[in-house]
Short mmCIF file of C-alpha atoms in Angstrom, two decimals:
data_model
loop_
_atom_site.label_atom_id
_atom_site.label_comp_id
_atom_site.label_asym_id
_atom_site.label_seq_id
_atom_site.Cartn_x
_atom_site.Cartn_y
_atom_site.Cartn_z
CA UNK L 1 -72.80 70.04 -35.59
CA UNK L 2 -74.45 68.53 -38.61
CA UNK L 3 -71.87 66.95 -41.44
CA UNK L 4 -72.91 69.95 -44.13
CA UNK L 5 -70.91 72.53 -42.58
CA UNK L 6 -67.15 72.58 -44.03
CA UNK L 7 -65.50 72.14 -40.67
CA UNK L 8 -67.44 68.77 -39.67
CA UNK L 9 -67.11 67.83 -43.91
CA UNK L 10 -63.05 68.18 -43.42
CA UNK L 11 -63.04 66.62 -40.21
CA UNK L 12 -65.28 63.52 -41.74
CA UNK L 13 -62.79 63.27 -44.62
CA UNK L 14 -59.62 63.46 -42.63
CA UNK L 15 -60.97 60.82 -40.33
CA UNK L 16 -61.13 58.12 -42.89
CA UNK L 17 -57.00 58.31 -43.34
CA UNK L 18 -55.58 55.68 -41.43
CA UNK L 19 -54.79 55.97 -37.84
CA UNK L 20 -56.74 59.18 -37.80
CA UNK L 21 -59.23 58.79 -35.42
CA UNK L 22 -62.04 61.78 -35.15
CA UNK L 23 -60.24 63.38 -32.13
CA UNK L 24 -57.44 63.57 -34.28
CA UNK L 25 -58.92 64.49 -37.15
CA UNK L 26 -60.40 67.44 -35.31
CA UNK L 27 -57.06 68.81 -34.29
CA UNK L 28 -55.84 68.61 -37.92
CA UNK L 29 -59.08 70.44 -39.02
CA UNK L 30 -58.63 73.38 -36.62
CA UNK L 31 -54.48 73.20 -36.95
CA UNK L 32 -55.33 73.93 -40.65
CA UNK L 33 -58.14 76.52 -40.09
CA UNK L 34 -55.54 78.27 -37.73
CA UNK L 35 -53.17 78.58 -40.68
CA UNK L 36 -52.69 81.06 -43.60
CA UNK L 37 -54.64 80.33 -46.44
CA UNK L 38 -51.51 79.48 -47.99
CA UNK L 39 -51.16 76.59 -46.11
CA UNK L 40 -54.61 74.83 -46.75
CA UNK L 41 -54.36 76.26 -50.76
CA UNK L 42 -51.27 73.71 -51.17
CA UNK L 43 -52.52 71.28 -49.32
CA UNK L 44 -55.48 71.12 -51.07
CA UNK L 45 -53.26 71.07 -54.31
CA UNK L 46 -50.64 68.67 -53.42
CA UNK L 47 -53.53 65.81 -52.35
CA UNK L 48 -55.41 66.07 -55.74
CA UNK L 49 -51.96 66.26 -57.93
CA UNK L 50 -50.46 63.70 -56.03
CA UNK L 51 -53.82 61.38 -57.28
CA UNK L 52 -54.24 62.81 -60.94
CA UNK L 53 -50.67 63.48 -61.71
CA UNK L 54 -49.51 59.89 -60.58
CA UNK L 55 -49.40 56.46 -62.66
CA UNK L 56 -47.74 53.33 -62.66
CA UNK L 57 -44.40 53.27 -64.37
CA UNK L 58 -44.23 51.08 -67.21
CA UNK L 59 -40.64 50.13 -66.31
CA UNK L 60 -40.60 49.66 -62.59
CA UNK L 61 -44.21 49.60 -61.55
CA UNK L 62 -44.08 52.09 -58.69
CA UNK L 63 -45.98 55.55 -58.53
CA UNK L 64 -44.90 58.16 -60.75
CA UNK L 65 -45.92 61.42 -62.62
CA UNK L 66 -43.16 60.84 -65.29
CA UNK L 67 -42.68 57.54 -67.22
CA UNK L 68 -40.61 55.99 -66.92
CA UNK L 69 -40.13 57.34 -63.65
CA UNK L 70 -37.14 59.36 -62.00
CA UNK L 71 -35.56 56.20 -60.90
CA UNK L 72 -35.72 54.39 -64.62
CA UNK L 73 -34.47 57.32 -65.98
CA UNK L 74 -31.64 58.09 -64.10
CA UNK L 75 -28.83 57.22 -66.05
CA UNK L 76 -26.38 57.18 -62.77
CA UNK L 77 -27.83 54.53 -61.27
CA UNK L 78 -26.74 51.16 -62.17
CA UNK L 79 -29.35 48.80 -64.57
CA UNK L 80 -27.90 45.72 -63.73
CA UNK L 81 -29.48 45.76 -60.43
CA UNK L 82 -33.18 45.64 -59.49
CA UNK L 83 -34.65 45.95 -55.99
CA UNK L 84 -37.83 43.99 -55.86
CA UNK L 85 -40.46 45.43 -53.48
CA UNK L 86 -43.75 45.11 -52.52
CA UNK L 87 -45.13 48.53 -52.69
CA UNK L 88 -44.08 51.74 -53.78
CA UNK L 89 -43.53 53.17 -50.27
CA UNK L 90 -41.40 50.88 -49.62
CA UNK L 91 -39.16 52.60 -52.93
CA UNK L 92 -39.32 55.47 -50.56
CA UNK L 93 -38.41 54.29 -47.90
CA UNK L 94 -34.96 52.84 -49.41
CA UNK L 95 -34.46 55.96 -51.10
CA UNK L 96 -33.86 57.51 -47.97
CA UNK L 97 -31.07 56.04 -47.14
CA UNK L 98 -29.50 56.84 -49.84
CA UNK L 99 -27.39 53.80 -50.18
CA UNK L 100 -29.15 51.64 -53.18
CA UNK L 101 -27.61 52.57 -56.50
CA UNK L 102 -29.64 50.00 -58.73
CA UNK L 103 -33.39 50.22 -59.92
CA UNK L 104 -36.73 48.98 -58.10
CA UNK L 105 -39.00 46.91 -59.18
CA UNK L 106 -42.83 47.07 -57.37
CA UNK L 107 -44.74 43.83 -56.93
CA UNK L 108 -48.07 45.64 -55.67
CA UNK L 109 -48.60 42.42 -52.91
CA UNK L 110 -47.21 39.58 -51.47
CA UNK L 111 -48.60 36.13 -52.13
CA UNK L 112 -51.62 35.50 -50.09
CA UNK L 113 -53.54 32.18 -50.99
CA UNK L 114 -55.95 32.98 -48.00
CA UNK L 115 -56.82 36.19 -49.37
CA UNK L 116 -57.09 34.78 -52.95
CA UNK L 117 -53.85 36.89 -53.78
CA UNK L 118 -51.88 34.40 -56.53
CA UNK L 119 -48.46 35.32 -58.40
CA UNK L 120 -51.00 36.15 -61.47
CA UNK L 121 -52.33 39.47 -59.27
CA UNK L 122 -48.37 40.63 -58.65
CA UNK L 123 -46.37 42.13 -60.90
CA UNK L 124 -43.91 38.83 -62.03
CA UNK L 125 -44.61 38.97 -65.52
CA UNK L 126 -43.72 42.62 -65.58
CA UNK L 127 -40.32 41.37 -63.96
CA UNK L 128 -39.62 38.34 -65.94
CA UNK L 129 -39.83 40.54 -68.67
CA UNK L 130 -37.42 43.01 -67.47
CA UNK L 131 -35.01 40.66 -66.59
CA UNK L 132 -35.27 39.22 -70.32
CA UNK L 133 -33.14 42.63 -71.51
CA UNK L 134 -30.83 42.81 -68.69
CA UNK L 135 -27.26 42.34 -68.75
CA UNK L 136 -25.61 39.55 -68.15
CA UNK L 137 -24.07 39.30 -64.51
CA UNK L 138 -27.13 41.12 -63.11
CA UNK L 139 -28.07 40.94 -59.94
CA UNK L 140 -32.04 40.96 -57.93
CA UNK L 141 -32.68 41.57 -54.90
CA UNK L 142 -35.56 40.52 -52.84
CA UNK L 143 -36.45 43.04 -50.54
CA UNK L 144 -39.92 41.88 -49.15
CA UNK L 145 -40.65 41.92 -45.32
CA UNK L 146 -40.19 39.47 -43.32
CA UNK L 147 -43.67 38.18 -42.81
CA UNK L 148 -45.30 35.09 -43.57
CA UNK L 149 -46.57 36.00 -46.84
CA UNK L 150 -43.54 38.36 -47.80
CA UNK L 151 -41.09 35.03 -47.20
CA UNK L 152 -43.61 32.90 -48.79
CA UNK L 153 -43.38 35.38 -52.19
CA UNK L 154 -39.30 35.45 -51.96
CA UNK L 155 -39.06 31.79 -51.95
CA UNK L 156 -41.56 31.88 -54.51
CA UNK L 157 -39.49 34.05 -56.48
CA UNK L 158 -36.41 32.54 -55.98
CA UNK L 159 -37.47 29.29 -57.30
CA UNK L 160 -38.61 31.37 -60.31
CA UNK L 161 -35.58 33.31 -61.12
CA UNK L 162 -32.94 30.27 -60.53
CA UNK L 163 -34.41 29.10 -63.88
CA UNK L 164 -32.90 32.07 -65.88
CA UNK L 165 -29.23 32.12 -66.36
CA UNK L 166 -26.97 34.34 -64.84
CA UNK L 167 -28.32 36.40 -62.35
CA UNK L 168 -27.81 36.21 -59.11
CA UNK L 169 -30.71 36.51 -56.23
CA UNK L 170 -29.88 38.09 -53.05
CA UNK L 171 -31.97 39.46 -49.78
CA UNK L 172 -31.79 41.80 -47.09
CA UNK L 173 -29.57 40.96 -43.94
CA UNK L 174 -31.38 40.42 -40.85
CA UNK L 175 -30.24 41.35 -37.49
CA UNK L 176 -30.35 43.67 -34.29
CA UNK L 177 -31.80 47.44 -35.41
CA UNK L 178 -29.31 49.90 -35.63
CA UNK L 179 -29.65 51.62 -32.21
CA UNK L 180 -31.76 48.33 -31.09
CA UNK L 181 -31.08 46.92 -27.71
CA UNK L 182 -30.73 42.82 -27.34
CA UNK L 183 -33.26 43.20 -23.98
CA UNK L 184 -35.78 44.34 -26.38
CA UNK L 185 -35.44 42.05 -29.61
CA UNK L 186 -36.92 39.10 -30.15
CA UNK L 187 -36.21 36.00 -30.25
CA UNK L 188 -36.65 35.30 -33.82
CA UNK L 189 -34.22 38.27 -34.79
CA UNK L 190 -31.52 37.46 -32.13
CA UNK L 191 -31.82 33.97 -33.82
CA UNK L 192 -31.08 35.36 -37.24
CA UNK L 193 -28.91 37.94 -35.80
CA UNK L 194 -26.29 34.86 -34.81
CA UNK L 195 -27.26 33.06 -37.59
CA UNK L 196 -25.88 35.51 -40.16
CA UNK L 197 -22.94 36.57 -37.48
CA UNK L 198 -19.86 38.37 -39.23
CA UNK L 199 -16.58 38.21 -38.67
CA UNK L 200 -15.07 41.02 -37.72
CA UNK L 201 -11.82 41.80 -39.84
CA UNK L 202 -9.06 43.66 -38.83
CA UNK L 203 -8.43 46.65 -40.46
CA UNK W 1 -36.95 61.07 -54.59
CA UNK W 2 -36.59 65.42 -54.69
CA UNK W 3 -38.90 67.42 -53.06
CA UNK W 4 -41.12 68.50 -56.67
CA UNK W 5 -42.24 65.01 -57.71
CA UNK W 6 -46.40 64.99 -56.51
CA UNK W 7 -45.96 62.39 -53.69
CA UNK W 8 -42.98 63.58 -51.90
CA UNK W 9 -44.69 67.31 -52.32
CA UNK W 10 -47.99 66.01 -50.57
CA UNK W 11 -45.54 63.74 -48.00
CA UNK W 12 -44.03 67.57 -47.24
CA UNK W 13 -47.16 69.15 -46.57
CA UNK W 14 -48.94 66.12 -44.79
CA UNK W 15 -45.97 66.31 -42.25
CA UNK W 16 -46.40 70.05 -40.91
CA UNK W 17 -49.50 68.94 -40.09
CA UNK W 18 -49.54 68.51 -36.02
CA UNK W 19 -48.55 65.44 -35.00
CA UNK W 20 -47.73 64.05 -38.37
CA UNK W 21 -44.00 63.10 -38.85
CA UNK W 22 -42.39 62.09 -42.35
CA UNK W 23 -43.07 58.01 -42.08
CA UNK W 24 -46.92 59.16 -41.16
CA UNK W 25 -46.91 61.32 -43.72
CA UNK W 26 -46.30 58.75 -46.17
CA UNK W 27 -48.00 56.48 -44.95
CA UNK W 28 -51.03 58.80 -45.66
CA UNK W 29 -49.71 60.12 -49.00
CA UNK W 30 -49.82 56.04 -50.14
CA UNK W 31 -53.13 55.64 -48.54
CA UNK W 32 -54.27 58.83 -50.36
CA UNK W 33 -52.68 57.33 -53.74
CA UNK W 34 -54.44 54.16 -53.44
CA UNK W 35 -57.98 55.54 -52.75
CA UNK W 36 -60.15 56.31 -55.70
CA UNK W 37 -59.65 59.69 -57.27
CA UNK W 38 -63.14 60.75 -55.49
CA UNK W 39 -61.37 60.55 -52.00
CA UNK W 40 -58.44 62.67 -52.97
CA UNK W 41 -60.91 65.42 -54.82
CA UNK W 42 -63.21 65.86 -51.54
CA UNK W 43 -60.49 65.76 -48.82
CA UNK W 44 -58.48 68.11 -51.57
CA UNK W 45 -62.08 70.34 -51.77
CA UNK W 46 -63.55 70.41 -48.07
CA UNK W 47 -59.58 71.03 -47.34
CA UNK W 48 -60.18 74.22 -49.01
CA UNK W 49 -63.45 74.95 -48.49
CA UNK W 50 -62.94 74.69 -44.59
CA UNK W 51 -60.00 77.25 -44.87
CA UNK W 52 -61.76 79.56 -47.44
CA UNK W 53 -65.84 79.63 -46.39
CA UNK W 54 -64.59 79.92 -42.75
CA UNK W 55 -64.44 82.87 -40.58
CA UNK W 56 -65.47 84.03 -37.68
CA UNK W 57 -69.33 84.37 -35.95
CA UNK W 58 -69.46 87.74 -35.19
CA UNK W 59 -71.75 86.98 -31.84
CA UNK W 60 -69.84 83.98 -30.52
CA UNK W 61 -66.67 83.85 -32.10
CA UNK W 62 -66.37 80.71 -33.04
CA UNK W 63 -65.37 79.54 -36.53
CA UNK W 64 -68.34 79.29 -39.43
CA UNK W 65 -69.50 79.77 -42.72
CA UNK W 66 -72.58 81.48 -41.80
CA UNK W 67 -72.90 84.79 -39.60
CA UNK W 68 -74.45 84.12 -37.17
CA UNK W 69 -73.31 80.62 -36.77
CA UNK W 70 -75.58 77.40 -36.76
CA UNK W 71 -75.51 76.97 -32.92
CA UNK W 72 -75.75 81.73 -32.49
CA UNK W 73 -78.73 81.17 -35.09
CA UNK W 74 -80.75 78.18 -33.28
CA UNK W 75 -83.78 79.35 -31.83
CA UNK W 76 -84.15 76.08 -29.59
CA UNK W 77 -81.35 76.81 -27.97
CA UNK W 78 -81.35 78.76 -24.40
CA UNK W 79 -80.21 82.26 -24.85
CA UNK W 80 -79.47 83.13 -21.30
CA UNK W 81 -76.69 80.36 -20.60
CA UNK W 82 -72.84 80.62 -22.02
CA UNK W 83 -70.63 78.65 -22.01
CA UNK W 84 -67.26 80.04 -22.40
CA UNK W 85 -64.73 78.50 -23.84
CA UNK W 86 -61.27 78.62 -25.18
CA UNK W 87 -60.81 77.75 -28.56
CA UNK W 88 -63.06 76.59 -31.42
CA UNK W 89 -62.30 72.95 -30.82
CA UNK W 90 -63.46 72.93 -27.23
CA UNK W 91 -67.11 74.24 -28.63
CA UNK W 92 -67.12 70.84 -31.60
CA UNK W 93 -66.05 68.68 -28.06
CA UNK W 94 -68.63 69.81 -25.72
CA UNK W 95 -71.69 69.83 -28.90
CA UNK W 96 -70.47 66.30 -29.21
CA UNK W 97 -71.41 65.72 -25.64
CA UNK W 98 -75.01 66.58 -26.94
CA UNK W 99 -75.94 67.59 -23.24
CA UNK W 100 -75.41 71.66 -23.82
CA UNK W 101 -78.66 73.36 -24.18
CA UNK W 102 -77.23 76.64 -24.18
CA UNK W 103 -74.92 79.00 -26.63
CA UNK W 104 -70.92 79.32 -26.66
CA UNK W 105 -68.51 82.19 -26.58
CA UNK W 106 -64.99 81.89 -27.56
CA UNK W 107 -62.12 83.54 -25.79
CA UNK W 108 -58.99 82.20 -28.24
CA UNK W 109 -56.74 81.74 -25.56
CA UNK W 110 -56.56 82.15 -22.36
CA UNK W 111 -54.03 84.93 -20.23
CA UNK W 112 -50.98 84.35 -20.25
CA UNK W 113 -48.19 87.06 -19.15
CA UNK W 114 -45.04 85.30 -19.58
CA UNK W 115 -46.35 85.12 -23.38
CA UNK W 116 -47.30 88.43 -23.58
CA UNK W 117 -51.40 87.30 -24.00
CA UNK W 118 -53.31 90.00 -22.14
CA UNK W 119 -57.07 90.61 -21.59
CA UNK W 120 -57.05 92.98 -24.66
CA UNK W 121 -55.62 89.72 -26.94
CA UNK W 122 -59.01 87.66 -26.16
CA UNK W 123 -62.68 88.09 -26.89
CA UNK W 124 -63.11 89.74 -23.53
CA UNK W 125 -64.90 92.80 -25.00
CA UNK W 126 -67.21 90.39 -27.47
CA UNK W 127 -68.59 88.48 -24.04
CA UNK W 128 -69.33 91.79 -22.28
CA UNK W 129 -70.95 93.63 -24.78
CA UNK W 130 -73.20 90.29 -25.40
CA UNK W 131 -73.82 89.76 -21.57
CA UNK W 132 -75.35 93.97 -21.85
CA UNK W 133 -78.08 92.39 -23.78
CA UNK W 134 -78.09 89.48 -22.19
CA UNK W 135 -81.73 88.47 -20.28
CA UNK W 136 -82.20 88.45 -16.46
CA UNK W 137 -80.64 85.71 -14.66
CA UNK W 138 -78.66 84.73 -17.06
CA UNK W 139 -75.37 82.29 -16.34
CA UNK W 140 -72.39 82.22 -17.39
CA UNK W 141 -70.62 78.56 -17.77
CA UNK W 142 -66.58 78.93 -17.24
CA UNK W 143 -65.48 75.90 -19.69
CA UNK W 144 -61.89 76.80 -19.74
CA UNK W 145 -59.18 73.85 -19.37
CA UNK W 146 -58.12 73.44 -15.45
CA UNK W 147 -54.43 74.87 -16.42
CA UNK W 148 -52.74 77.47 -14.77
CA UNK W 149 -53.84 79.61 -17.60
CA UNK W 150 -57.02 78.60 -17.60
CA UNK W 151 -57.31 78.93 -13.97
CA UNK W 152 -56.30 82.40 -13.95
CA UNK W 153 -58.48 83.28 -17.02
CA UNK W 154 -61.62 81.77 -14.98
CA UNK W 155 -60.51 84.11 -12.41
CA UNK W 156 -60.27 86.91 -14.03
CA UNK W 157 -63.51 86.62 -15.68
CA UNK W 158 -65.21 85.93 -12.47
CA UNK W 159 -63.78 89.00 -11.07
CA UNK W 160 -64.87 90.90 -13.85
CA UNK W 161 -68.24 88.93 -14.44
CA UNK W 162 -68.98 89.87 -10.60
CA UNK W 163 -69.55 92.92 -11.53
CA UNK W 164 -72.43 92.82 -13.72
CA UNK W 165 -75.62 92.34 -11.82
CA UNK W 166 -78.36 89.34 -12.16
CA UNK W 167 -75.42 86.95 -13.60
CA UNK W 168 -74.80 83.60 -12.03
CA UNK W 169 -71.39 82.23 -13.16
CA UNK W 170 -70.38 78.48 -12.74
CA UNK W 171 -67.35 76.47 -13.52
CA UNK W 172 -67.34 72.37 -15.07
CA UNK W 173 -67.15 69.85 -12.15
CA UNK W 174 -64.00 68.59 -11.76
CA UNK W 175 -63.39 64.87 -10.52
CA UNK W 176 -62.16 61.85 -11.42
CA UNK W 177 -63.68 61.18 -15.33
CA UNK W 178 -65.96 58.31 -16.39
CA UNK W 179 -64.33 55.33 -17.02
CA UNK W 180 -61.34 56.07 -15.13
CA UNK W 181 -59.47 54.17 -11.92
CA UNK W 182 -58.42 55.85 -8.77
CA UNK W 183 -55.04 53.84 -9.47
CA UNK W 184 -54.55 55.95 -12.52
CA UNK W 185 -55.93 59.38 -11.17
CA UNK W 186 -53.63 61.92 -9.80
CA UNK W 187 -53.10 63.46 -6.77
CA UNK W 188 -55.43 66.68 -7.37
CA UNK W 189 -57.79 65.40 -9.16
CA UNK W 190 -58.33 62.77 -6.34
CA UNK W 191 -58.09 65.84 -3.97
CA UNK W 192 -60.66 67.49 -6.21
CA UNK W 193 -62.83 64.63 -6.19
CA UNK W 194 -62.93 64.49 -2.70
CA UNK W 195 -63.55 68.10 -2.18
CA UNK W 196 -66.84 68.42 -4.38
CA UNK W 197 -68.16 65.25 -2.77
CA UNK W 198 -71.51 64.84 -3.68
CA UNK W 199 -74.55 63.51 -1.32
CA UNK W 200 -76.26 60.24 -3.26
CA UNK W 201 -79.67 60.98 -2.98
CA UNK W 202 -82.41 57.80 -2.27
CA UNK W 203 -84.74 57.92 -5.53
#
């Protein structure tokens, strides 16, 4: 089939999402052809207001079609602590859990000299700046992942923000997964894992 | 984040997509996001289009924005051979084979009892009253996937296709598939590979 007709055009677009291969793509194509029109009407809706609707907030940095965004302007959650992430997925992926009362703050990257990525392409000076406002006691914490460049950026960081007074820097705890299984971790996490052992108090 | 903010709207309808849980979703939501507005506005558009321009070819039955369809309405293409398949996809995998010279008809499913999918439910009628017109010695290709449905739908077509004179039918070869290792093949197919031995002729 050429590329001009719409099924071939949808499966060509859907194919250049990642992890989509063209087989898959095709099954998407013809799962949403199978559907009411409903269906493909808000699909088709939600993709192009998810890209026009969406900014940067000027607070936080992450995605949003408010600003500041639903986070910054939730006057629940506690301003005296800021999650630092690198992208705003990562926002929703701590949302989920539900557990993080404080306030995010996006870096958009890790720092990457090999890719030519310096602390001048992140979004520090955003974050220095919020943390010139804060109150006193407050607390950031560095919730990058644990890959070369993502440890490289929180000691980075952490050199950074030891030179303003008062706040205090934490990370994430490392360890075995929640439903993990020791036969399947690696070494590097077991290490950490007995590293940062707990004790266990009686209760 | 609640379910009416742009991105967690588009994560919602990315993930009834087949396949597609909530991390993929997001993962393609914030690939979607990052992508220049153009992306989002053509995946958003042939989204659309493919749901809204599509229906179905009133000769073959597959899905297409013109009636007849490109493949019904190619006149380099060998009238007296089709191949019968059983969904719209299966037509975009075999034309991507490139080896068909002939034309397609579509069943949309195959029998099925225990789901209540009788003759009546598939384009049984369609392929007879096209075979009625249908040149002499023409043939009949039985595409349909080697499943117990599909076996018993190429049965009952060949019972039925029996009965119309001049028309050879034929089935796909079955065997082990290119690329693949015995090690990896099971038991019927190796059984089936076996059974349509073929002699290797000296060139």
């Amino acid at each position: 089939m050429r590329q001009q007709d719409p099924v071939s055009k949808l499966v060509f677009e859907l194919s250049k999402l990642p992890g989509i291969g063209e087989k898959t793509a095709t099954r998407l194509a013809y799962f949403i052809l199978k559907q009411d029109t409903s269906y493909a009407q808000s699909l088709s809706e939600s993709v192009l207001n998810a890209k026009t609707k969406i900014a940067l907030c000027s607070n936080c940095q992450t995605f949003t079609d408010t600003d500041p965004c639903r986070i910054c302007s939730d006057h629940t959650r506690v301003p005296a602590l800021i999650c630092v992430v690198e992208k705003p997925s990562d926002v929703f992926s701590i949302e989920q859990s539900s557990r993080f009362p404080g306030l995010y703050h996006v870096l958009h990257g890790t720092l990457s000299p090999l890719d030519g990525i310096g602390p001048e392409d992140l979004k520090i000076t955003e974050l220095l700046k919020r943390l010139e406002t804060m109150p006193a006691s407050s607390e950031v914490l560095l919730a990058l992942n644990p890959s070369v460049e993502g440890e490289a950026t929180t000691l980075y960081l952490t050199k950074l923000l030891k030179m303003l007074p008062g706040i205090k820097i934490t990370r994430l705890a490392y360890g075995i997964p929640m439903g993990g299984r020791l036969e399947f971790t690696d070494k590097q996490t077991i290490n950490k894992a007995i590293e940062n052992r707990m004790e266990i108090k009686s209760q």
